[in-house]
Tab-separated table of C-alpha atoms and ligand atoms in Angstrom:
chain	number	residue	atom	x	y	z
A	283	UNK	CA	0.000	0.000	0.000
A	284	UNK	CA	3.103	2.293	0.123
A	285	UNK	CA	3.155	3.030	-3.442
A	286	UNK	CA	-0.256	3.967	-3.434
A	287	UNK	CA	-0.123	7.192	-1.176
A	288	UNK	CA	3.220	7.935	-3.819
A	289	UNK	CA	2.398	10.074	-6.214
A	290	UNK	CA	4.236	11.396	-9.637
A	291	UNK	CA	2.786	14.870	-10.664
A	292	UNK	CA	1.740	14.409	-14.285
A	293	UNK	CA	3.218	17.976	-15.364
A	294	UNK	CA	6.608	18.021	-14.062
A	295	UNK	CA	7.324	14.544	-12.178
A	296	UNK	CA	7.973	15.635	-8.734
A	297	UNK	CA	6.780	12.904	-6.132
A	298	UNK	CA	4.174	13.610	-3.746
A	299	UNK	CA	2.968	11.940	-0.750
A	300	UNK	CA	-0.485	11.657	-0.432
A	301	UNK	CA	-1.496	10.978	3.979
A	302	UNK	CA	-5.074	10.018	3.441
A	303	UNK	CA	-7.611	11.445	1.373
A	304	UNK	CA	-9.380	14.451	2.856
A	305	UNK	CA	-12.925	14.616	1.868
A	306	UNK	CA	-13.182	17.969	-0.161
A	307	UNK	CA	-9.471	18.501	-0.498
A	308	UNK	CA	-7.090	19.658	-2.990
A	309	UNK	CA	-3.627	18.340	-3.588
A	310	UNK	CA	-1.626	20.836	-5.774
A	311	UNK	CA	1.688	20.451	-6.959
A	312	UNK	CA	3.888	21.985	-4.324
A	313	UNK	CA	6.515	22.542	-7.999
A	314	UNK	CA	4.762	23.559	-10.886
A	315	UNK	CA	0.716	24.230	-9.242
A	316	UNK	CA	-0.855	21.107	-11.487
A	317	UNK	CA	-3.825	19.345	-9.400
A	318	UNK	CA	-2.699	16.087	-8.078
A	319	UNK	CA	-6.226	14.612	-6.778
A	320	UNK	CA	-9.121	16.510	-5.848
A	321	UNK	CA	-11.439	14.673	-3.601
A	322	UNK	CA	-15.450	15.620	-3.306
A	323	UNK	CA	-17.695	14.600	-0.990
A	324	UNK	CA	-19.710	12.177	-2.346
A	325	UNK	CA	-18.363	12.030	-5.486
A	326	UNK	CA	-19.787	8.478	-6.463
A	327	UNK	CA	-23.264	9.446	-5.947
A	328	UNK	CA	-23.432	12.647	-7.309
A	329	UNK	CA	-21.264	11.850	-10.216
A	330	UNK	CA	-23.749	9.131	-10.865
A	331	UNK	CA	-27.121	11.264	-10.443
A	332	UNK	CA	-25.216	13.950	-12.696
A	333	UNK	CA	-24.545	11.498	-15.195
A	334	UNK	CA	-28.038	9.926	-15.416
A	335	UNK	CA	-29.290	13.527	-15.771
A	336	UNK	CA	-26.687	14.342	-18.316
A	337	UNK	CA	-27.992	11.377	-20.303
A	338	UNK	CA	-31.519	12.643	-20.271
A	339	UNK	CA	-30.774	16.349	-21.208
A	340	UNK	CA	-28.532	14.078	-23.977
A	341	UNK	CA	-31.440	12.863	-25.719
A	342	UNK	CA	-33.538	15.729	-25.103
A	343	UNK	CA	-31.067	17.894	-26.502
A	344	UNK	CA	-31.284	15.589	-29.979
A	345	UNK	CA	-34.632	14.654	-29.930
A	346	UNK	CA	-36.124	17.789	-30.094
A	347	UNK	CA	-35.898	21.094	-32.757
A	348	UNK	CA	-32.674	23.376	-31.738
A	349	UNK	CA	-33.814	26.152	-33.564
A	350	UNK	CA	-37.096	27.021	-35.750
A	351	UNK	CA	-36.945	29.684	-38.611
A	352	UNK	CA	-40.379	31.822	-39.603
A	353	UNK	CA	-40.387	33.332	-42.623
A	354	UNK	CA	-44.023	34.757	-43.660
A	355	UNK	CA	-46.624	31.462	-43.008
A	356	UNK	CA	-42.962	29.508	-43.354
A	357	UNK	CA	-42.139	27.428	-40.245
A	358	UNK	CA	-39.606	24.667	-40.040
A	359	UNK	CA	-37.390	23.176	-37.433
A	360	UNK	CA	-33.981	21.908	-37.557
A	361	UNK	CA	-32.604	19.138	-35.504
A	362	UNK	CA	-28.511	18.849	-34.281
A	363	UNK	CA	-28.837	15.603	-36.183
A	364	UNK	CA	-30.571	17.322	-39.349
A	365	UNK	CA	-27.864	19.627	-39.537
A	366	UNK	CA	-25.351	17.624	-39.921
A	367	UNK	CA	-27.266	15.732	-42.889
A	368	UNK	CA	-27.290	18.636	-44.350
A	369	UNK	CA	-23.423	18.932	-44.899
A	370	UNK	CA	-23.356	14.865	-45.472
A	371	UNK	CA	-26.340	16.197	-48.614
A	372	UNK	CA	-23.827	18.884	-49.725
A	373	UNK	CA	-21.058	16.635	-50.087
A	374	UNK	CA	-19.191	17.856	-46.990
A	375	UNK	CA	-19.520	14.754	-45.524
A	376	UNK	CA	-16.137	15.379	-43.828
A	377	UNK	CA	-17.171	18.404	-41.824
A	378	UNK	CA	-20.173	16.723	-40.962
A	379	UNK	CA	-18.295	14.353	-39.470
A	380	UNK	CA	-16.387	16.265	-37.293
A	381	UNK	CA	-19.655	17.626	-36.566
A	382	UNK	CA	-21.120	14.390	-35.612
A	383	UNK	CA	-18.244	12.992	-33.684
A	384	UNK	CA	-17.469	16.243	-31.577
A	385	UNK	CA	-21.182	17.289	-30.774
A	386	UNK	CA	-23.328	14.129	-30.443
A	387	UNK	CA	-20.863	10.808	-30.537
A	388	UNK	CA	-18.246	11.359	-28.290
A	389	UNK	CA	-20.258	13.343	-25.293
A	390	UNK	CA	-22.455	10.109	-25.623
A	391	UNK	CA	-20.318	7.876	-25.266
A	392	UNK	CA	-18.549	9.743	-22.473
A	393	UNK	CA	-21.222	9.900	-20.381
A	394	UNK	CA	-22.085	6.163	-21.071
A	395	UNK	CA	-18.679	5.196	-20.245
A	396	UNK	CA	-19.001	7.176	-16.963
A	397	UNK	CA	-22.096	5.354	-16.265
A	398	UNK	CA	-20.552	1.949	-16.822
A	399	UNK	CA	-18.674	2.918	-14.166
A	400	UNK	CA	-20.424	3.920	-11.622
A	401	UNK	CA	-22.997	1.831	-11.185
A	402	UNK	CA	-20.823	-1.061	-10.214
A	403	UNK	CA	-19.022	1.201	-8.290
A	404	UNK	CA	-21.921	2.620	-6.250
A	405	UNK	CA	-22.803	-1.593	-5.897
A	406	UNK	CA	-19.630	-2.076	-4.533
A	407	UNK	CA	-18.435	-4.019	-7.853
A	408	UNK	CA	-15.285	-4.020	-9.825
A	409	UNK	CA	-16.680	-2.702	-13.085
A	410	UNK	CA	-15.726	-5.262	-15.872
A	411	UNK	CA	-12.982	-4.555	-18.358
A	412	UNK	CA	-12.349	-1.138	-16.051
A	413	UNK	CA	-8.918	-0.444	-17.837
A	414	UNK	CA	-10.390	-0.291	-21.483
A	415	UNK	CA	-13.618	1.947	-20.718
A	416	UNK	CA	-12.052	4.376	-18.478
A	417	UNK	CA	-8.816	4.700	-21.185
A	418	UNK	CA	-11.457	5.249	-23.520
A	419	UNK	CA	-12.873	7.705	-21.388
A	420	UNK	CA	-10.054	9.680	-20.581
A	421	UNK	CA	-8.797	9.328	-24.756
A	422	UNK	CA	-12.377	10.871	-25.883
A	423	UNK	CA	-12.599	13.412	-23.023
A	424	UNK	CA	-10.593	16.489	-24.700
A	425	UNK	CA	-12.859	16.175	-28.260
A	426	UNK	CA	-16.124	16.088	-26.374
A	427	UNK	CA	-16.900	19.718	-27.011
A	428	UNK	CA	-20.500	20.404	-27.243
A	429	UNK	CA	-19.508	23.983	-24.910
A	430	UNK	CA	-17.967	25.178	-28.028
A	431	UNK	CA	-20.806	23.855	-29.937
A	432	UNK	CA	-23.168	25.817	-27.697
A	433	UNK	CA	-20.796	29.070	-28.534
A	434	UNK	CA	-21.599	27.952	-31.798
A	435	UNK	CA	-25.381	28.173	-31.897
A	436	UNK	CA	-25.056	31.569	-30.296
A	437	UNK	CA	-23.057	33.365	-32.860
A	438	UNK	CA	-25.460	31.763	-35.227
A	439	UNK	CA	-28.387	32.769	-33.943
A	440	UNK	CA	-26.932	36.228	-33.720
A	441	UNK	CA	-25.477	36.050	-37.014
A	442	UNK	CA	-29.314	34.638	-38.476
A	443	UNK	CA	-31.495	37.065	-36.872
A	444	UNK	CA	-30.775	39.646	-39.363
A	445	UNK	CA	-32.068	37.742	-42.011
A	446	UNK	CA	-35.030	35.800	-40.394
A	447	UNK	CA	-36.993	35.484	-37.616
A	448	UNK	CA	-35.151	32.834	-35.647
A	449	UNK	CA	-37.195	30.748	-32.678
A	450	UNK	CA	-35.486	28.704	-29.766
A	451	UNK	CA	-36.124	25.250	-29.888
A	452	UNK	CA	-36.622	22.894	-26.394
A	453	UNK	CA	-33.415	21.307	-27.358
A	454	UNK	CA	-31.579	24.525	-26.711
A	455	UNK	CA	-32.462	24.717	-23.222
A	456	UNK	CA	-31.863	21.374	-22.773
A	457	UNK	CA	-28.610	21.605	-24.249
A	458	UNK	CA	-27.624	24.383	-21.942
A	459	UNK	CA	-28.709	22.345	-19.301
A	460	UNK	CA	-26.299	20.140	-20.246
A	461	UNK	CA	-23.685	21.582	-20.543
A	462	UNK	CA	-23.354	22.927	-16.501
A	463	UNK	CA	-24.619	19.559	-15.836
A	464	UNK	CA	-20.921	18.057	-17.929
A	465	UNK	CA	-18.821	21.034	-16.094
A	466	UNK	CA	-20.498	19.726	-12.888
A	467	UNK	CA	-19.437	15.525	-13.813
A	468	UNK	CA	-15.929	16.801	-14.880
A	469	UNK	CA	-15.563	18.072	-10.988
A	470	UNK	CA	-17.422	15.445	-9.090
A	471	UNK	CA	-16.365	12.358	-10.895
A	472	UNK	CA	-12.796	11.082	-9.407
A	473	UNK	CA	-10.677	8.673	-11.645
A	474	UNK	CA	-8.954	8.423	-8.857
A	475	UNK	CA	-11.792	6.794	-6.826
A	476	UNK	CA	-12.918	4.385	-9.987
A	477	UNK	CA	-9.147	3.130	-9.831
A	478	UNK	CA	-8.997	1.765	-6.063
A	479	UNK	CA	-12.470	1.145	-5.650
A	480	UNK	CA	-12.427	-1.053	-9.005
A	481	UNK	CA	-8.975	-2.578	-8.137
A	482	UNK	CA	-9.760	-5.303	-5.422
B	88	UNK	CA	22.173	21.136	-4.934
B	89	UNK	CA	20.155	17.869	-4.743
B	90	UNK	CA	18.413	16.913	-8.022
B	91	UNK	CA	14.747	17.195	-7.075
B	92	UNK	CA	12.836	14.011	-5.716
B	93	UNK	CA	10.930	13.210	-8.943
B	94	UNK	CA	9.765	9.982	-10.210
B	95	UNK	CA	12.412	9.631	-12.445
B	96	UNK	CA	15.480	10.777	-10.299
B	97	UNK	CA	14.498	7.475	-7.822
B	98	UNK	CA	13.570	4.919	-10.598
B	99	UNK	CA	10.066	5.280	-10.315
B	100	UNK	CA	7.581	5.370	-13.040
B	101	UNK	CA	3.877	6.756	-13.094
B	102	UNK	CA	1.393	5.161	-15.248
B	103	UNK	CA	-0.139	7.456	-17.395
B	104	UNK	CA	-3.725	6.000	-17.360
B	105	UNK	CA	-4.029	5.381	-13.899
B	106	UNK	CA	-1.306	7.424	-12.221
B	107	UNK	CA	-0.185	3.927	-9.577
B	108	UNK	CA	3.720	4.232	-9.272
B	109	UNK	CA	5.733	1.454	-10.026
B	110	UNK	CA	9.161	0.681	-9.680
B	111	UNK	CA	11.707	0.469	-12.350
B	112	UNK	CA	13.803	-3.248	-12.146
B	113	UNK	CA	17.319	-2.857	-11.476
B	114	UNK	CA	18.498	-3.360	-14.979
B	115	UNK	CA	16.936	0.171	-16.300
B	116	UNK	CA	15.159	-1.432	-18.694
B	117	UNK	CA	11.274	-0.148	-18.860
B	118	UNK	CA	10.192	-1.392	-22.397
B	119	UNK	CA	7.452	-3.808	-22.682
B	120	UNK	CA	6.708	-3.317	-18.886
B	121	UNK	CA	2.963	-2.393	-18.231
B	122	UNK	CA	1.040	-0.936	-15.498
B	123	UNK	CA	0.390	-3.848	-12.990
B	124	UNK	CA	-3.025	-2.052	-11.935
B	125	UNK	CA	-4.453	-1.075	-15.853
B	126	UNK	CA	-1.795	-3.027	-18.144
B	127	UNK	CA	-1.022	0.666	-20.020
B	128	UNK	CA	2.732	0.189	-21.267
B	129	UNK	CA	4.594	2.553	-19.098
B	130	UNK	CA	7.136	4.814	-20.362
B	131	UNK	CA	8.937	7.541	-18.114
B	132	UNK	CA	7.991	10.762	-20.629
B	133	UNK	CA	5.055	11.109	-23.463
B	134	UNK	CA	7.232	8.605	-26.615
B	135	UNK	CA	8.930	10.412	-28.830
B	136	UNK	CA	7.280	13.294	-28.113
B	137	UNK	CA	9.377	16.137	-29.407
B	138	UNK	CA	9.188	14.721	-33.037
B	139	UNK	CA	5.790	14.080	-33.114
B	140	UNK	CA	5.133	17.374	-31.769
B	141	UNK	CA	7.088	18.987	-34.353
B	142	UNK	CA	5.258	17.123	-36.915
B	143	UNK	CA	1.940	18.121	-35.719
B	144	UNK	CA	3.236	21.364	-35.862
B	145	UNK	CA	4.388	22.013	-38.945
B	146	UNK	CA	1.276	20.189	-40.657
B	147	UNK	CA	-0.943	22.495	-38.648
B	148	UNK	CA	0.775	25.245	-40.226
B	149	UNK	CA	0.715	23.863	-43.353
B	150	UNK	CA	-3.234	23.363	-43.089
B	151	UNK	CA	-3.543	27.016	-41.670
B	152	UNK	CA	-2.758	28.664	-44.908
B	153	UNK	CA	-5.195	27.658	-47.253
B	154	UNK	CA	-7.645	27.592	-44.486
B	155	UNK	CA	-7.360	31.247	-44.077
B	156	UNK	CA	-7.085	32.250	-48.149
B	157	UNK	CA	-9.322	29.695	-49.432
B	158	UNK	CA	-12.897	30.721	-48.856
B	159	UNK	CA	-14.832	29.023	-46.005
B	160	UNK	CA	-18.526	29.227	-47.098
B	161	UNK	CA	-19.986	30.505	-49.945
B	162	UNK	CA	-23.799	31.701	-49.762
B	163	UNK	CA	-25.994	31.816	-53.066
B	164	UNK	CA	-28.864	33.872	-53.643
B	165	UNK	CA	-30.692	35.005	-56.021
B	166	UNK	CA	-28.398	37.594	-56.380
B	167	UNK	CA	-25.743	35.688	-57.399
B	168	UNK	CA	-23.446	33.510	-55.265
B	169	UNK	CA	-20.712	35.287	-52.760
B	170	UNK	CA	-17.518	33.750	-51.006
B	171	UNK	CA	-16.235	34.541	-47.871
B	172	UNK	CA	-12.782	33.506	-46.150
B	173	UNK	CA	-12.700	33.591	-42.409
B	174	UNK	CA	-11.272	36.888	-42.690
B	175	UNK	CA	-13.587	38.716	-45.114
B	176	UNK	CA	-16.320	37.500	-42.538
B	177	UNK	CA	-14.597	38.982	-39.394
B	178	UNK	CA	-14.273	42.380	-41.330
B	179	UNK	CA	-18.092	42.573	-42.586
B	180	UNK	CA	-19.459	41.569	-39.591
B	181	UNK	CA	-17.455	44.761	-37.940
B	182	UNK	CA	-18.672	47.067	-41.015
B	183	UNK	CA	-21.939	45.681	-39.784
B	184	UNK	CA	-21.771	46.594	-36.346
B	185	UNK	CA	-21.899	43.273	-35.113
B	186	UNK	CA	-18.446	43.565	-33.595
B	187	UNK	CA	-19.163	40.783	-31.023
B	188	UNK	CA	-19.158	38.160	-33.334
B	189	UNK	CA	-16.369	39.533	-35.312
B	190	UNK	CA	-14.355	39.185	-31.880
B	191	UNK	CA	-15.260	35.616	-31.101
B	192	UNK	CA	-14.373	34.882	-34.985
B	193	UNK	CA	-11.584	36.701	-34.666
B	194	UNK	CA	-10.026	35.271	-31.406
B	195	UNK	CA	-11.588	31.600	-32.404
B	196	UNK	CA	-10.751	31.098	-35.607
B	197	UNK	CA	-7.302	33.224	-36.089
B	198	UNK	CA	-6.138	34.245	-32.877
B	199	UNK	CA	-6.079	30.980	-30.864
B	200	UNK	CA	-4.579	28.905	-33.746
B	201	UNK	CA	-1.960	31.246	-33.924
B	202	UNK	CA	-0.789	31.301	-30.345
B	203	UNK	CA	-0.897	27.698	-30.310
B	204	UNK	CA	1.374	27.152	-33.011
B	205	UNK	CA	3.718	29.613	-31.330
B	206	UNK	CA	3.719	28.603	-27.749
B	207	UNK	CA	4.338	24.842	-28.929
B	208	UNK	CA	6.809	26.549	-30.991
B	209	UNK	CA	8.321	28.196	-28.195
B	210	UNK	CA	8.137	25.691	-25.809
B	211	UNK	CA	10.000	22.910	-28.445
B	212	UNK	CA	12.445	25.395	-28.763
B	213	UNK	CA	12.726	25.905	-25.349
B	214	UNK	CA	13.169	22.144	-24.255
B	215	UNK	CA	15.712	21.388	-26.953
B	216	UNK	CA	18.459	24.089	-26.481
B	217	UNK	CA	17.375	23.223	-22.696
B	218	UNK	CA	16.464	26.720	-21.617
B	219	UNK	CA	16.376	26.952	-17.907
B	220	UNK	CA	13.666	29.504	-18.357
B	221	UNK	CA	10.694	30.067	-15.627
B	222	UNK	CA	9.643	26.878	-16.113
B	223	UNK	CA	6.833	27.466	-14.033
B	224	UNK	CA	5.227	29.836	-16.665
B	225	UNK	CA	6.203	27.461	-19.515
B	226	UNK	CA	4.309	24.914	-18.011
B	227	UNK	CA	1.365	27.586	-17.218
B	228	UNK	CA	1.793	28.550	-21.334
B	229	UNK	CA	1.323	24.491	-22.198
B	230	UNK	CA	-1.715	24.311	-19.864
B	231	UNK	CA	-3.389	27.736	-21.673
B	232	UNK	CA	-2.804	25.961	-24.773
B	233	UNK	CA	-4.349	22.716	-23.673
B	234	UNK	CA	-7.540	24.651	-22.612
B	235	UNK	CA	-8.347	26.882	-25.022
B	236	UNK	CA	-7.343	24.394	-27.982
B	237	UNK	CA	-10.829	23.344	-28.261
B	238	UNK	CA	-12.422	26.832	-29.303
B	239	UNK	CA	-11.008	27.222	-32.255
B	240	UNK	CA	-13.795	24.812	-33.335
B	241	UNK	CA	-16.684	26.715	-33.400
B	242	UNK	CA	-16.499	28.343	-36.779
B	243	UNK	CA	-17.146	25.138	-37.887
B	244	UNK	CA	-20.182	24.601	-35.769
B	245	UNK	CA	-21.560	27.933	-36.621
B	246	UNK	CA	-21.207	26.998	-40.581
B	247	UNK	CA	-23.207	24.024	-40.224
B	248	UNK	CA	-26.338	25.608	-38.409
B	249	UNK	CA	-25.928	28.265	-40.983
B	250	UNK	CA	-26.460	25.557	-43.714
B	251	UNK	CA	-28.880	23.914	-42.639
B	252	UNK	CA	-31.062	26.813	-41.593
B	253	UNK	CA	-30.582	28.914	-44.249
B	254	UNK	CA	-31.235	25.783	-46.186
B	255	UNK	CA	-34.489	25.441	-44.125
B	256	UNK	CA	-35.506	29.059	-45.093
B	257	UNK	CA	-35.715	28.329	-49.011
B	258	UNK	CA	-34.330	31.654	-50.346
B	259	UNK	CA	-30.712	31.424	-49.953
B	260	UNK	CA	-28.019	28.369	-50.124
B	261	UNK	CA	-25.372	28.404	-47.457
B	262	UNK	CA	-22.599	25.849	-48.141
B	263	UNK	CA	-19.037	25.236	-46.595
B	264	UNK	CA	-16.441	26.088	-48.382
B	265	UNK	CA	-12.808	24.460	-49.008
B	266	UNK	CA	-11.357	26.237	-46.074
B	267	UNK	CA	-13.787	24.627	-44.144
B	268	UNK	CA	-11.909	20.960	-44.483
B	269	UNK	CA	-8.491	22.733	-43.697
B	270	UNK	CA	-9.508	24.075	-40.838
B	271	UNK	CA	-11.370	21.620	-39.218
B	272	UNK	CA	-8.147	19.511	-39.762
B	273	UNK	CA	-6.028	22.260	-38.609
B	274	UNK	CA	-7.689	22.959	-35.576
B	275	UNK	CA	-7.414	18.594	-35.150
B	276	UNK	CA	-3.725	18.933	-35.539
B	277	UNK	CA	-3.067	21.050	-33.355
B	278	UNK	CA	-5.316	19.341	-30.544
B	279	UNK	CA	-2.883	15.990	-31.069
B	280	UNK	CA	0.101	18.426	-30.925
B	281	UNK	CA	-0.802	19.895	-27.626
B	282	UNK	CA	-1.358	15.986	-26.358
B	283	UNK	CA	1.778	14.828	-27.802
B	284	UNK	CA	3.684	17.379	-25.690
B	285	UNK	CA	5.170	16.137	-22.666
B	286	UNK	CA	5.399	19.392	-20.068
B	287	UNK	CA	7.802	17.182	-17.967
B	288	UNK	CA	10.531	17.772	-20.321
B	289	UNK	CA	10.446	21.631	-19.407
B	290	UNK	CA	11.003	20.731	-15.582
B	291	UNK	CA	13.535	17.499	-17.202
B	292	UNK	CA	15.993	21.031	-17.895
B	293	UNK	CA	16.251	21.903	-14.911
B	294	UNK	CA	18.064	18.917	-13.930
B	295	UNK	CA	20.536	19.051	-16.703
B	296	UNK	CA	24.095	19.494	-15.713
B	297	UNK	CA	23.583	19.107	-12.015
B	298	UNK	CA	26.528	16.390	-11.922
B	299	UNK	CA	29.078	18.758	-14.105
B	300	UNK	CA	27.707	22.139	-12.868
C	264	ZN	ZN1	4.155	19.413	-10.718
């Protein structure tokens, strides 16, 4: 058990011990300031609740219309989904892709992976094949970027309004839901946690 | 001077995935060893990261150029059909008076790609004539760059709503342009640069020379 309160800080190396875990705590890198291990009260359960909610607000966020356009008796919806089949129609299928993987894929699967987790955690189970879903996790974390996406639909909507009379769709509450409700999982949830718990 | 107590100064190795320390065998030799906890191989630094960064690099450059000249949507109407590189955009929508959304172009699209590409630059640099140079704000640079790396992306989700409602709408056709592809991809490259970048090899420096000096 020795090596485990070691630890290596991931920006510069220096070696830290770790003397229990404080609930609530920080550990910062008394070198170079990187956080070591930040422990939250109650992180299994609220991770979990957050990530069940995340997954709703997911498929709320696609189900439904984003944004609606009027134009005289005019009135049609467009999906996140719909838009990107329209740059697959107009041959971009590459950009669409992008599209598809950064906005809708990956967040899915990151909060499925998360929940694959957790709920053998919270039954006091070692999660099965824990190595390859949390290295997948951590791999698709940094291109999961539907806050840039939401930038996205604002400069749009600003950018549209001058030439028609844009509506808010339910999705677009639901997607900004979502994404305090992904800031809030990337604090609570604690890799850290999933590693010793799912060890033994 | 004692070196510092770091992983590697004591034969230690951290696991990248799962951050458990393990201990180097007496030989030195670290290939092929994985992570008793996860099974990740384990290496001491990022492999070969200084060449793959570099490679990023300059391909991200590469990809920057026609991604600012070519033009990155091109809207028909009626009219007749007008292009627009990410440029000509930032300066009508200032003529326009929309200067908000010229700044968040602006800063997205140019701005952040730029100072990527130079603080990776900068920090390369910096690691391979072994500057001893506040590493503490080097490694503050590297994590800027990993955070903001992302933004850079939303011009392209702001041309696809624009497609497909303007597409909606009937009047007008709104399609991405070439720059479009070379952007996306630039922005991509430089995302896997950032990654590739070990930040250890700013503080590894610092121990240079200790022995001689
Ligand atoms: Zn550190």
């Amino acid at each position: 058990m020795q090596s485990n309160s070691l630890m290596a800080c991931h920006d510069c190396d220096l070696l830290h011990r770790i003397d229990g875990h404080p609930e609530g705590g920080t550990s910062i890198c008394s070198r170079c300031g990187a956080v070591l291990l930040s422990h939250k009260r109650n992180s299994l359960d609220r991770s979990l609740a957050l990530t069940i909610t995340g997954l709703i607000l997911f498929v709320m966020a696609n189900a439904y219309p984003l944004l609606a356009i009027k134009s005289g008796s005019l009135y049609r919806a467009a999906t996140l989904m719909g838009s990107v089949e329209v740059l697959y129609a107009a041959g971009m299928w590459q950009i669409g892709l992008l599209v598809f993987l950064t906005a809708i894929l990956f967040p899915l699967l990151d909060l499925l992976c998360r929940l694959y987790i957790l709920i053998p955690l919270k039954m006091n189970r070692k999660p099965w094949k824990l190595s390859f879903i949390m290295s997948l996790n951590q791999t698709l974390n940094p291109w999961g970027m539907m806050d840039v996406f939401m930038l996205g639909i604002l400069v749009s909507v600003v950018k549209l309004v001058k030439m028609m009379k844009v509506i808010p769709g339910v999705s677009l509450f639901a997607f900004m839901m979502l994404i305090l409700v992904l800031a809030a999982i990337a604090a609570f949830f604690d890799p850290h946690l999933a590693w010793e718990k799912g060890e033994g | 001077m004692n070196p510092p107590l770091t992983a590697r100064n004591v034969s230690m190795v951290p696991c990248h995935r799962c951050h458990l320390i393990s201990q180097i065998p007496s030989d030195g030799k670290l290939s092929g060893m994985a992570c008793p906890r996860c099974g990740a191989a384990l290496h001491q630094r990022k492999p070969d990261s200084l060449n793959r960064t570099w490679a990023l690099v300059i391909a991200a450059i590469v990809f920057y150029i026609p991604a600012m000249v070519l033009p990155i949507s091109v809207t028909t109407t009626f009219a007749g059909a007008q292009s627009d590189t990410i440029m000509s955009g930032v300066i009508y929508f200032i003529h326009s008076g929309s200067w908000h959304i010229a700044l968040v172009i602006f800063v997205a699209s140019v701005l952040v790609p730029i100072l990527k590409i130079l603080i990776l630059i900068f920090l390369l640099i910096s690691v391979q004539v072994k500057s001893k140079w506040r590493p503490l704000d080097s490694t503050r640079l590297y994590r800027i760059i990993e955070l903001i790396g992302k933004w850079s992306m939303v011009d392209i989700y702001v041309i696809t709503l624009m497609a497909a409602l303007i597409k909606l709408g009937g009047l007008a056709s709104f399609d991405a342009g070439p720059a479009a592809l070379y952007f996306g991809t630039m922005v991509v490259f430089t995302m896997f640069a950032a990654m590739s970048f070990d930040p250890r090899l700013i503080w590894d420096c610092m121990e240079e020379n200790h022995d001689s000096g």
